[in-house]
Coordinates of C-alpha atoms and ligand atoms in Angstrom, one line a residue:
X27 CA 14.3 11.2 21.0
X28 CA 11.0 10.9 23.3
X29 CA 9.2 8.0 24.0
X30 CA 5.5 8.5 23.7
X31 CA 2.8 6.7 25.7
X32 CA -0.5 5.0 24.5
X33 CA -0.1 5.3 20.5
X34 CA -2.5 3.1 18.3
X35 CA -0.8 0.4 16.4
X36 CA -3.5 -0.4 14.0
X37 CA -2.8 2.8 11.5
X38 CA 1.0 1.0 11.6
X39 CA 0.4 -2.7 10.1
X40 CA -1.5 -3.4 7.2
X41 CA -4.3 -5.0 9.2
X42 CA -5.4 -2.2 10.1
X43 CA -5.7 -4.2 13.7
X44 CA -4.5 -3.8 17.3
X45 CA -4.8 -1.7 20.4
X46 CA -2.3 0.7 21.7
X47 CA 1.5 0.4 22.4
X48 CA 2.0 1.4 25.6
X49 CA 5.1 3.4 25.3
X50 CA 6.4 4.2 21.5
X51 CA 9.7 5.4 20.2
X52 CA 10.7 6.3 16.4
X53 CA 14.1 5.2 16.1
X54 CA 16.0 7.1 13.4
X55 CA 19.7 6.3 14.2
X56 CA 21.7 4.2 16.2
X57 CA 21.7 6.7 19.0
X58 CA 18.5 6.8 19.3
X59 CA 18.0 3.0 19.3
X60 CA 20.5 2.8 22.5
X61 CA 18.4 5.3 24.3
X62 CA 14.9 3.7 23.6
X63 CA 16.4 0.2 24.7
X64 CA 17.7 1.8 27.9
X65 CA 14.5 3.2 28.4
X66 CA 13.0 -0.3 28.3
X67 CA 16.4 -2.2 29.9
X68 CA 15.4 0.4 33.3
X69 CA 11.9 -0.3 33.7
X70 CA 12.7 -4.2 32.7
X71 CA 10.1 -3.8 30.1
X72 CA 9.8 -5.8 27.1
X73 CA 10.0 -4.4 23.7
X74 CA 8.7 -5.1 19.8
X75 CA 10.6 -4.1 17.1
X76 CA 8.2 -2.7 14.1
X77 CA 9.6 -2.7 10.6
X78 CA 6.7 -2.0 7.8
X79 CA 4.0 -3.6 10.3
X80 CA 3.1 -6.0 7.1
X81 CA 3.9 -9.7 8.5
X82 CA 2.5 -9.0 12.4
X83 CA -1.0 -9.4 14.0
X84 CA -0.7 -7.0 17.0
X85 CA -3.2 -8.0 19.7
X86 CA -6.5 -6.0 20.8
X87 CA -5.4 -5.1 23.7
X88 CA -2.0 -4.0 21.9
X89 CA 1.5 -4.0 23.6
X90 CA 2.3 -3.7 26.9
X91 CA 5.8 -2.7 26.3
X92 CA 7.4 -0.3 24.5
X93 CA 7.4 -0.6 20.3
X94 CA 10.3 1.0 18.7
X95 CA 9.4 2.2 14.9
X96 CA 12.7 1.6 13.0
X97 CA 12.6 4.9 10.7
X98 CA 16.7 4.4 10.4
X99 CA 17.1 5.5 5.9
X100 CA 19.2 5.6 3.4
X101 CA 20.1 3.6 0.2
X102 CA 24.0 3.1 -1.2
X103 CA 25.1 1.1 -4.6
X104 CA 29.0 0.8 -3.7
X105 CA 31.1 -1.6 -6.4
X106 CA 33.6 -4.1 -4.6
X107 CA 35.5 -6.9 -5.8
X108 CA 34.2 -7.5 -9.5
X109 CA 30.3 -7.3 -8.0
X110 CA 27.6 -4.9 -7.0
X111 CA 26.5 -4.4 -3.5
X112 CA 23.3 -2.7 -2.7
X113 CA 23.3 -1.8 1.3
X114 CA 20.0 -0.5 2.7
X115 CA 19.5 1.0 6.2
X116 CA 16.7 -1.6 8.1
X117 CA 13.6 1.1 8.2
X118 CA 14.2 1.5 4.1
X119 CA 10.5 0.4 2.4
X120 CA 11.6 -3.0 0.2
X121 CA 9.3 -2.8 -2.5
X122 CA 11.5 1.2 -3.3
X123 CA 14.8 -0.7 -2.6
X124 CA 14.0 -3.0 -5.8
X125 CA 12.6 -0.5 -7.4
X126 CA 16.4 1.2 -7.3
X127 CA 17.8 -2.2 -7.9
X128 CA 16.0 -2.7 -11.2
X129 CA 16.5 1.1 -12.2
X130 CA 20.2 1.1 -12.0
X131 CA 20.3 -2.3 -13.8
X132 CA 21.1 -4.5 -11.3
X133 CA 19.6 -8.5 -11.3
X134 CA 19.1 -10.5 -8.5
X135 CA 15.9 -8.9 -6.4
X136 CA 13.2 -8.2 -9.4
X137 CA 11.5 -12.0 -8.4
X138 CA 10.7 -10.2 -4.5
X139 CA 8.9 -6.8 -6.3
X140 CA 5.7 -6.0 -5.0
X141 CA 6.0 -7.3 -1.4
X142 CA 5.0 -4.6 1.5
X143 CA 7.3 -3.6 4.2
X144 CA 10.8 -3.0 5.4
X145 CA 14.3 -4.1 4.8
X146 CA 14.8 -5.2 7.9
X147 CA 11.3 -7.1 8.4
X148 CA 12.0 -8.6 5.0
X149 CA 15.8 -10.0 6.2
X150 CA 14.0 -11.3 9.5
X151 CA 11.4 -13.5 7.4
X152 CA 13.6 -14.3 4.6
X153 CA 11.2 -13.2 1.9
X154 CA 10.6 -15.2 -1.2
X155 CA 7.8 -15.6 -3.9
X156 CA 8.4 -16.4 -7.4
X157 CA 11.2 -18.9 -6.8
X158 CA 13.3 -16.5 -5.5
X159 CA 14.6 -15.9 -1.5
X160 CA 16.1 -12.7 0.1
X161 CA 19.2 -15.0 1.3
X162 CA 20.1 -16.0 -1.9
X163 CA 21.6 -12.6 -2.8
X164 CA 21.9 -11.2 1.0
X165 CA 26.1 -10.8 1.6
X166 CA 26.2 -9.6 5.2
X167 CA 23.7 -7.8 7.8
X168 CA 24.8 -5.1 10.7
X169 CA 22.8 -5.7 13.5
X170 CA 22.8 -4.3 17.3
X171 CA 23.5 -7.2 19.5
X172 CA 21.8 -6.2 22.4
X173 CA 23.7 -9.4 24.7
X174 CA 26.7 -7.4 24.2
X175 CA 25.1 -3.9 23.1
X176 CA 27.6 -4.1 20.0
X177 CA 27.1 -3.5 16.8
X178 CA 28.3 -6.8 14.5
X179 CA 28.4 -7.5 11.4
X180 CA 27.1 -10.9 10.6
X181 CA 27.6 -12.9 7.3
X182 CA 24.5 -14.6 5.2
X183 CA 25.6 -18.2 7.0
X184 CA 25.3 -16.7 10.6
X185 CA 22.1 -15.6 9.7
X186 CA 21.0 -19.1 9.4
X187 CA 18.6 -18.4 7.0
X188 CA 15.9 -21.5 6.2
X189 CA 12.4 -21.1 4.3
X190 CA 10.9 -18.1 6.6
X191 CA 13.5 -18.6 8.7
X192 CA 16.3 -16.8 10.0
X193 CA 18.5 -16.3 13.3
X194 CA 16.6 -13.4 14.2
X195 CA 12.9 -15.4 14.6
X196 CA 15.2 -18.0 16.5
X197 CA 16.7 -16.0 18.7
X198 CA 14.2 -13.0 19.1
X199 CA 15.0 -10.0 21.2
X200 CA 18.9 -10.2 20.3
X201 CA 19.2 -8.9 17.3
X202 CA 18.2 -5.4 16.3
X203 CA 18.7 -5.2 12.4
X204 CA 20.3 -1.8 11.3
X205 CA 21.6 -2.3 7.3
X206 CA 21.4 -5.1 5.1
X207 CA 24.1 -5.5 2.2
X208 CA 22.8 -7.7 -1.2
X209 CA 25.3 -8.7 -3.7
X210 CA 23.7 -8.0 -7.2
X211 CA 25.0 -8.3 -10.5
X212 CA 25.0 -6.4 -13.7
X213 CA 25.2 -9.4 -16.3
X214 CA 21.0 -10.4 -16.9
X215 CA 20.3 -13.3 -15.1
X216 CA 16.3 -13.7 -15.3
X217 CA 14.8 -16.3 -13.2
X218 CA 11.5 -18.0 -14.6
X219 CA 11.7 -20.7 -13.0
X220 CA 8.2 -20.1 -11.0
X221 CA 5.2 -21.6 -13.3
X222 CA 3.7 -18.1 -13.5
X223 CA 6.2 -15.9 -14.2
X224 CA 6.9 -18.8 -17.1
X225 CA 3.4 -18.5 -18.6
X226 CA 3.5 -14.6 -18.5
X227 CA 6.0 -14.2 -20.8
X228 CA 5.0 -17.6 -22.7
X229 CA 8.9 -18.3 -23.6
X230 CA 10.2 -15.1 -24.5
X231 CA 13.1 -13.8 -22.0
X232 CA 11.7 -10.4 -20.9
X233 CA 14.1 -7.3 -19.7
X234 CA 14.7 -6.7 -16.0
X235 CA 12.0 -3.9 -15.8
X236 CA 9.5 -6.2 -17.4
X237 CA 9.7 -9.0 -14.4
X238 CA 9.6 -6.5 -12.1
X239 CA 6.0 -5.2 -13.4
X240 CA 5.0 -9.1 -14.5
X241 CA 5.6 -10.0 -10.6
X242 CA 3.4 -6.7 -9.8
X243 CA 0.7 -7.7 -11.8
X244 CA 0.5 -11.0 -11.0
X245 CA 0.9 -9.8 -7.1
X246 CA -2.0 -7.7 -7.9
X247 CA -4.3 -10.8 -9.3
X248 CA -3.8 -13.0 -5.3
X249 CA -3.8 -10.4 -2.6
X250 CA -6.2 -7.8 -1.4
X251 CA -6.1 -4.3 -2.2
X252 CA -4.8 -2.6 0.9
X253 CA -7.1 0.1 0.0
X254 CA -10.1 -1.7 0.7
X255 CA -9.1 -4.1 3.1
X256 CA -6.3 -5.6 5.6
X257 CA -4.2 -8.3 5.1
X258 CA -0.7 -9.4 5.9
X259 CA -0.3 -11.7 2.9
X260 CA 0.3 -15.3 3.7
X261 CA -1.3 -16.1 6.9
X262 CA 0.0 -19.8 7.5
X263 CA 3.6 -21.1 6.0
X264 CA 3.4 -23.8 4.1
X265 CA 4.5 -27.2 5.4
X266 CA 7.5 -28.6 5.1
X267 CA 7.3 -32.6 4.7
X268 CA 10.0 -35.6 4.2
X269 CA 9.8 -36.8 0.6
X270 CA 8.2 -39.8 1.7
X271 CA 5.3 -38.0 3.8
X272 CA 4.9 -35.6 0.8
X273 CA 4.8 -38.5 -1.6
X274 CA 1.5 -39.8 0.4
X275 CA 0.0 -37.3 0.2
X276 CA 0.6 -36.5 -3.6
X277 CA -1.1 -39.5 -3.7
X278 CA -3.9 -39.2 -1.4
X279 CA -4.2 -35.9 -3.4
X280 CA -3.8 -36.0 -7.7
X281 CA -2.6 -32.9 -9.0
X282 CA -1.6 -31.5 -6.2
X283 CA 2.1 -29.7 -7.2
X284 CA 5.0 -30.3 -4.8
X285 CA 8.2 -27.8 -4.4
X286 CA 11.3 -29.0 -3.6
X287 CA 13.4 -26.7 -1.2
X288 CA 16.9 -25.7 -1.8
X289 CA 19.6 -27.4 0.0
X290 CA 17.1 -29.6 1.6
X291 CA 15.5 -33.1 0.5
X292 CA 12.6 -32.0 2.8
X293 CA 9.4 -30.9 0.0
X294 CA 7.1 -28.1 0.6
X295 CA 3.6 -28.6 0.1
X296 CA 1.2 -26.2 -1.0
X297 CA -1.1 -25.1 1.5
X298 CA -2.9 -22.9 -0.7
X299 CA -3.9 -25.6 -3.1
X300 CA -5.0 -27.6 0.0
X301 CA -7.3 -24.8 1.3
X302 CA -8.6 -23.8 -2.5
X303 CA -12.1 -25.5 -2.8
X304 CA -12.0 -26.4 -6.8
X305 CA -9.2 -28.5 -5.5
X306 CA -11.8 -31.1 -3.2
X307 CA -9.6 -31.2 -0.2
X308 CA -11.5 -28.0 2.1
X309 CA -14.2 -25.5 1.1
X310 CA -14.1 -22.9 3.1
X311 CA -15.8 -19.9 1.5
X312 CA -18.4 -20.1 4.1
X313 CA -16.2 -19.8 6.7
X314 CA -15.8 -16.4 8.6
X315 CA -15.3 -14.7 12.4
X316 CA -16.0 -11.4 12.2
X317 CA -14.9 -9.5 9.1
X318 CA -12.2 -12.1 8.6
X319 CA -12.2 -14.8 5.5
X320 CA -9.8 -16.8 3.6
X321 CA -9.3 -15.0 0.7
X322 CA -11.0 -16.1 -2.1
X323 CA -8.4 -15.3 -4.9
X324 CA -5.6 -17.0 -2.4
X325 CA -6.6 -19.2 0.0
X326 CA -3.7 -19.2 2.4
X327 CA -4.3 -15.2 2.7
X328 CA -6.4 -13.7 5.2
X329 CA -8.7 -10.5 4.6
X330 CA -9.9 -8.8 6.8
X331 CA -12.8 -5.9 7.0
X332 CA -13.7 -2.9 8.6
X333 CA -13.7 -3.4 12.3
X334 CA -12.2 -6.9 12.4
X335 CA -10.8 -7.8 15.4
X336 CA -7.4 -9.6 16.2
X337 CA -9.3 -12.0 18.1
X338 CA -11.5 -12.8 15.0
X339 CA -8.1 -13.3 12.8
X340 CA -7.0 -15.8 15.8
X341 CA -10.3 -18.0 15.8
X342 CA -10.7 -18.2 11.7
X343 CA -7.0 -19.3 12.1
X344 CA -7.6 -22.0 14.5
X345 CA -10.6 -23.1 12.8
X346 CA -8.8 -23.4 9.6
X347 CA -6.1 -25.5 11.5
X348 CA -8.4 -27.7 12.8
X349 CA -9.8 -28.1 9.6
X350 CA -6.1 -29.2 8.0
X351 CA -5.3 -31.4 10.5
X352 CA -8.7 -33.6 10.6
X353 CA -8.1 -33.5 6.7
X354 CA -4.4 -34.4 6.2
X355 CA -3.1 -34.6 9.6
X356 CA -0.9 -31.7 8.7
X357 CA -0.3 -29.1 11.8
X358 CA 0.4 -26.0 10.2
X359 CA 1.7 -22.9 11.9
X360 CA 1.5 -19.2 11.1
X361 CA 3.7 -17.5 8.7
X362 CA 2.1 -14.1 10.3
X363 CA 4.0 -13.0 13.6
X364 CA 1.1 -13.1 16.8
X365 CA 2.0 -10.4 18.9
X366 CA 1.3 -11.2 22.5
X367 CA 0.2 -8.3 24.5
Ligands
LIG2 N1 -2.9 -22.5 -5.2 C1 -4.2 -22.7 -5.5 N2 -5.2 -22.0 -4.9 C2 -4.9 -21.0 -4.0 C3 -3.6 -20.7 -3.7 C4 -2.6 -21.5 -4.3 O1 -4.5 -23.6 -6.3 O2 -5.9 -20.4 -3.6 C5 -1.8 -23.2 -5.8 C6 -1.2 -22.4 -7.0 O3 -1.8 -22.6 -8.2 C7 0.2 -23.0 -7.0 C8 0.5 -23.4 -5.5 O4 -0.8 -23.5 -4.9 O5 0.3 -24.2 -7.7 C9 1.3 -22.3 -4.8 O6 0.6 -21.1 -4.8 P1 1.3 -19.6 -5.0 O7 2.3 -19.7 -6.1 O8 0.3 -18.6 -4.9 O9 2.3 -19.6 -3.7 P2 2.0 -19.9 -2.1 O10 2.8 -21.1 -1.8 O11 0.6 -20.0 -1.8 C10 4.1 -18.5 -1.5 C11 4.5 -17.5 -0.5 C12 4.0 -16.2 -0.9 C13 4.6 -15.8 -2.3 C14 4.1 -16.9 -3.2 C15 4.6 -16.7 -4.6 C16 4.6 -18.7 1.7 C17 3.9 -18.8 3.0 N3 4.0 -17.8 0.8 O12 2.7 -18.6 -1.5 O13 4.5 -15.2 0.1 O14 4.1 -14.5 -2.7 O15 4.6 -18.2 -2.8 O16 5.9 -17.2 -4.8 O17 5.6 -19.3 1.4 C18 3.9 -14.2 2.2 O18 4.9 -14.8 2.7 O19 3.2 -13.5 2.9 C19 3.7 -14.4 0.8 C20 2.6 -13.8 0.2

């Protein structure tokens, strides 16, 4: 394995932003991984872990540290106990892995089609969209613990997992993800639970390939094309109030929908219809730092230009913030992960 020195970041996230990492390893096996930690353990350096580089904002001045690239593949559909289990090495793209999924028949993943990135970024978020969450089918994870320098196996309840939230964003720099298992099943179970999925098929219960594309399309309708411009999706998560705060507000707000939260009595409020101008709350199509906007198909997604800087992502972020909390004394924090130099 060799460790490189001064590679450019930006060409690795869908940004399109950042400065250089100052050293760089691609991390293809477990081996590998050991070695590039070492490296880092020596020198008492700190590290980033880089899945898909589709959730992060990486800094101007990039990363003083050393990034390891997790390029550790390969895809296995193994039958156990009466279920399916789909286990995917961490540096496996998503978006392919459901792709598989949905080819060989197998339910349970279709609602999270269409999102950018890795297996193993997508486990440390907790993906969801389209009332669907990675942790409802995830069955176990194997991880590197670097306390011990073991490799574990942890179950879906150790991973702790809470909307964009998981063990690994609450105890960062433990953890180095290396599979993820997903229990899937055979028997159709289609979700339409999410209003838009609903009104695409207008009633009618569609196959399993056909709510894979309908997610696609509707993805394709709210976020940038990557093509033209950067973006890493949600910028901010939405807030999470007490069903009496988020009953003010519904108030103070007519209209606005509310989303109740799975195991939780706490309601999530949708930050998106707060920062949409037809809405009355916040108009910001005017505002803009740099080449970077609130996106005016989805408000709670950044786009960014040509030649935007991190720094300009930061400031149209606090200014936004500022913005919520004068309006509805909500602080809301980013969904994005702010790499610090
Ligand atoms: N809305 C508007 N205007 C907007 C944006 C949203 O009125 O500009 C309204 C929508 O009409 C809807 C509600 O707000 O009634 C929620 O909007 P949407 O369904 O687009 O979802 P979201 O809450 O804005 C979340 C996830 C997305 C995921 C979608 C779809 C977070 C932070 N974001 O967005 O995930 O794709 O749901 O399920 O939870 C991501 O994490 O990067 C991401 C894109």
């Amino acid at each position: 394995m060799t460790i490189e020195k001064n590679i450019a970041l930006f060409p690795l996230t869908t940004f399109g932003i950042g400065g250089p990492a100052r050293y760089f390893a691609l991390v293809q096996n477990i081996q590998e991984m050991r070695e590039a930690l070492a490296f880092a353990n020596a020198r008492a350096m700190k590290i980033f872990v880089l899945g898909g580089g589709s959730n992060v904002l990486i800094d101007d001045k990039g990363f003083d540290g050393l990034v390891l690239k997790i390029e550790l593949k390969g895809v296995e559909t193994v039958k156990e106990d009466g279920h399916m289990l789909i286990v995917a090495a961490a540096g496996e793209s998503w978006d392919e892995l459901v792709g598989r999924a949905v080819k060989e028949n197998l339910w349970g993943i279709e609602n999270l089609s269409g999102i950018p990135g890795s297996v193993g970024g997508a486990v440390v978020q907790n993906i969801g969209a389209y009332g669907s969450a990675l942790s409802q089918t995830l069955e176990w994870v194997e991880v590197l613990d670097r306390e011990s320098d073991s490799v574990k196996t942890l179950t879906k309840e150790a991973c702790k997992f809470g909307y964009r939230d998981s063990i690994f964003k609450r105890e960062p720099g433990r953890y180095v993800l290396l599979h993820a298992a997903f229990s899937l099943d055979s028997a159709p179970r289609p979700d339409l639970s999410y209003k838009d999925l609903a009104l695409y098929f207008e009633g009618r219960v569609p196959s399993l390939g056909e709510i894979r594309e309908a997610v696609i399309q509707i993805r394709k309708k709210k976020f940038p094309d990557l093509n033209f411009e950067g973006t890493a999706g949600s910028f901010f998560k939405n807030p999470v109030l007490s069903g009496e705060e988020a009953k003010k507000l519904a108030l103070k707000y007519p209209g606005m929908p509310l989303f109740a939260l799975p195991e939780s009595p706490n309601i999530k409020i949708p930050l998106g219809w707060i920062l949409d101008y037809r809405h009355g709350v916040l108009d910001l199509r005017d505002v803009r730092v740099g080449g970077a906007r609130m996106f005016e198909k989805q408000f709670l997604v950044i786009a960014t230009e040509k030649n935007t800087t991190a720094a300009d992502v930061k400031e149209l972020a606090k200014i936004v913030q500022e913005k919520i909390l004068v309006a509805c004394g909500i602080s809301v924090e980013p969904e994005v992960h702010i790499v610090a130099r």
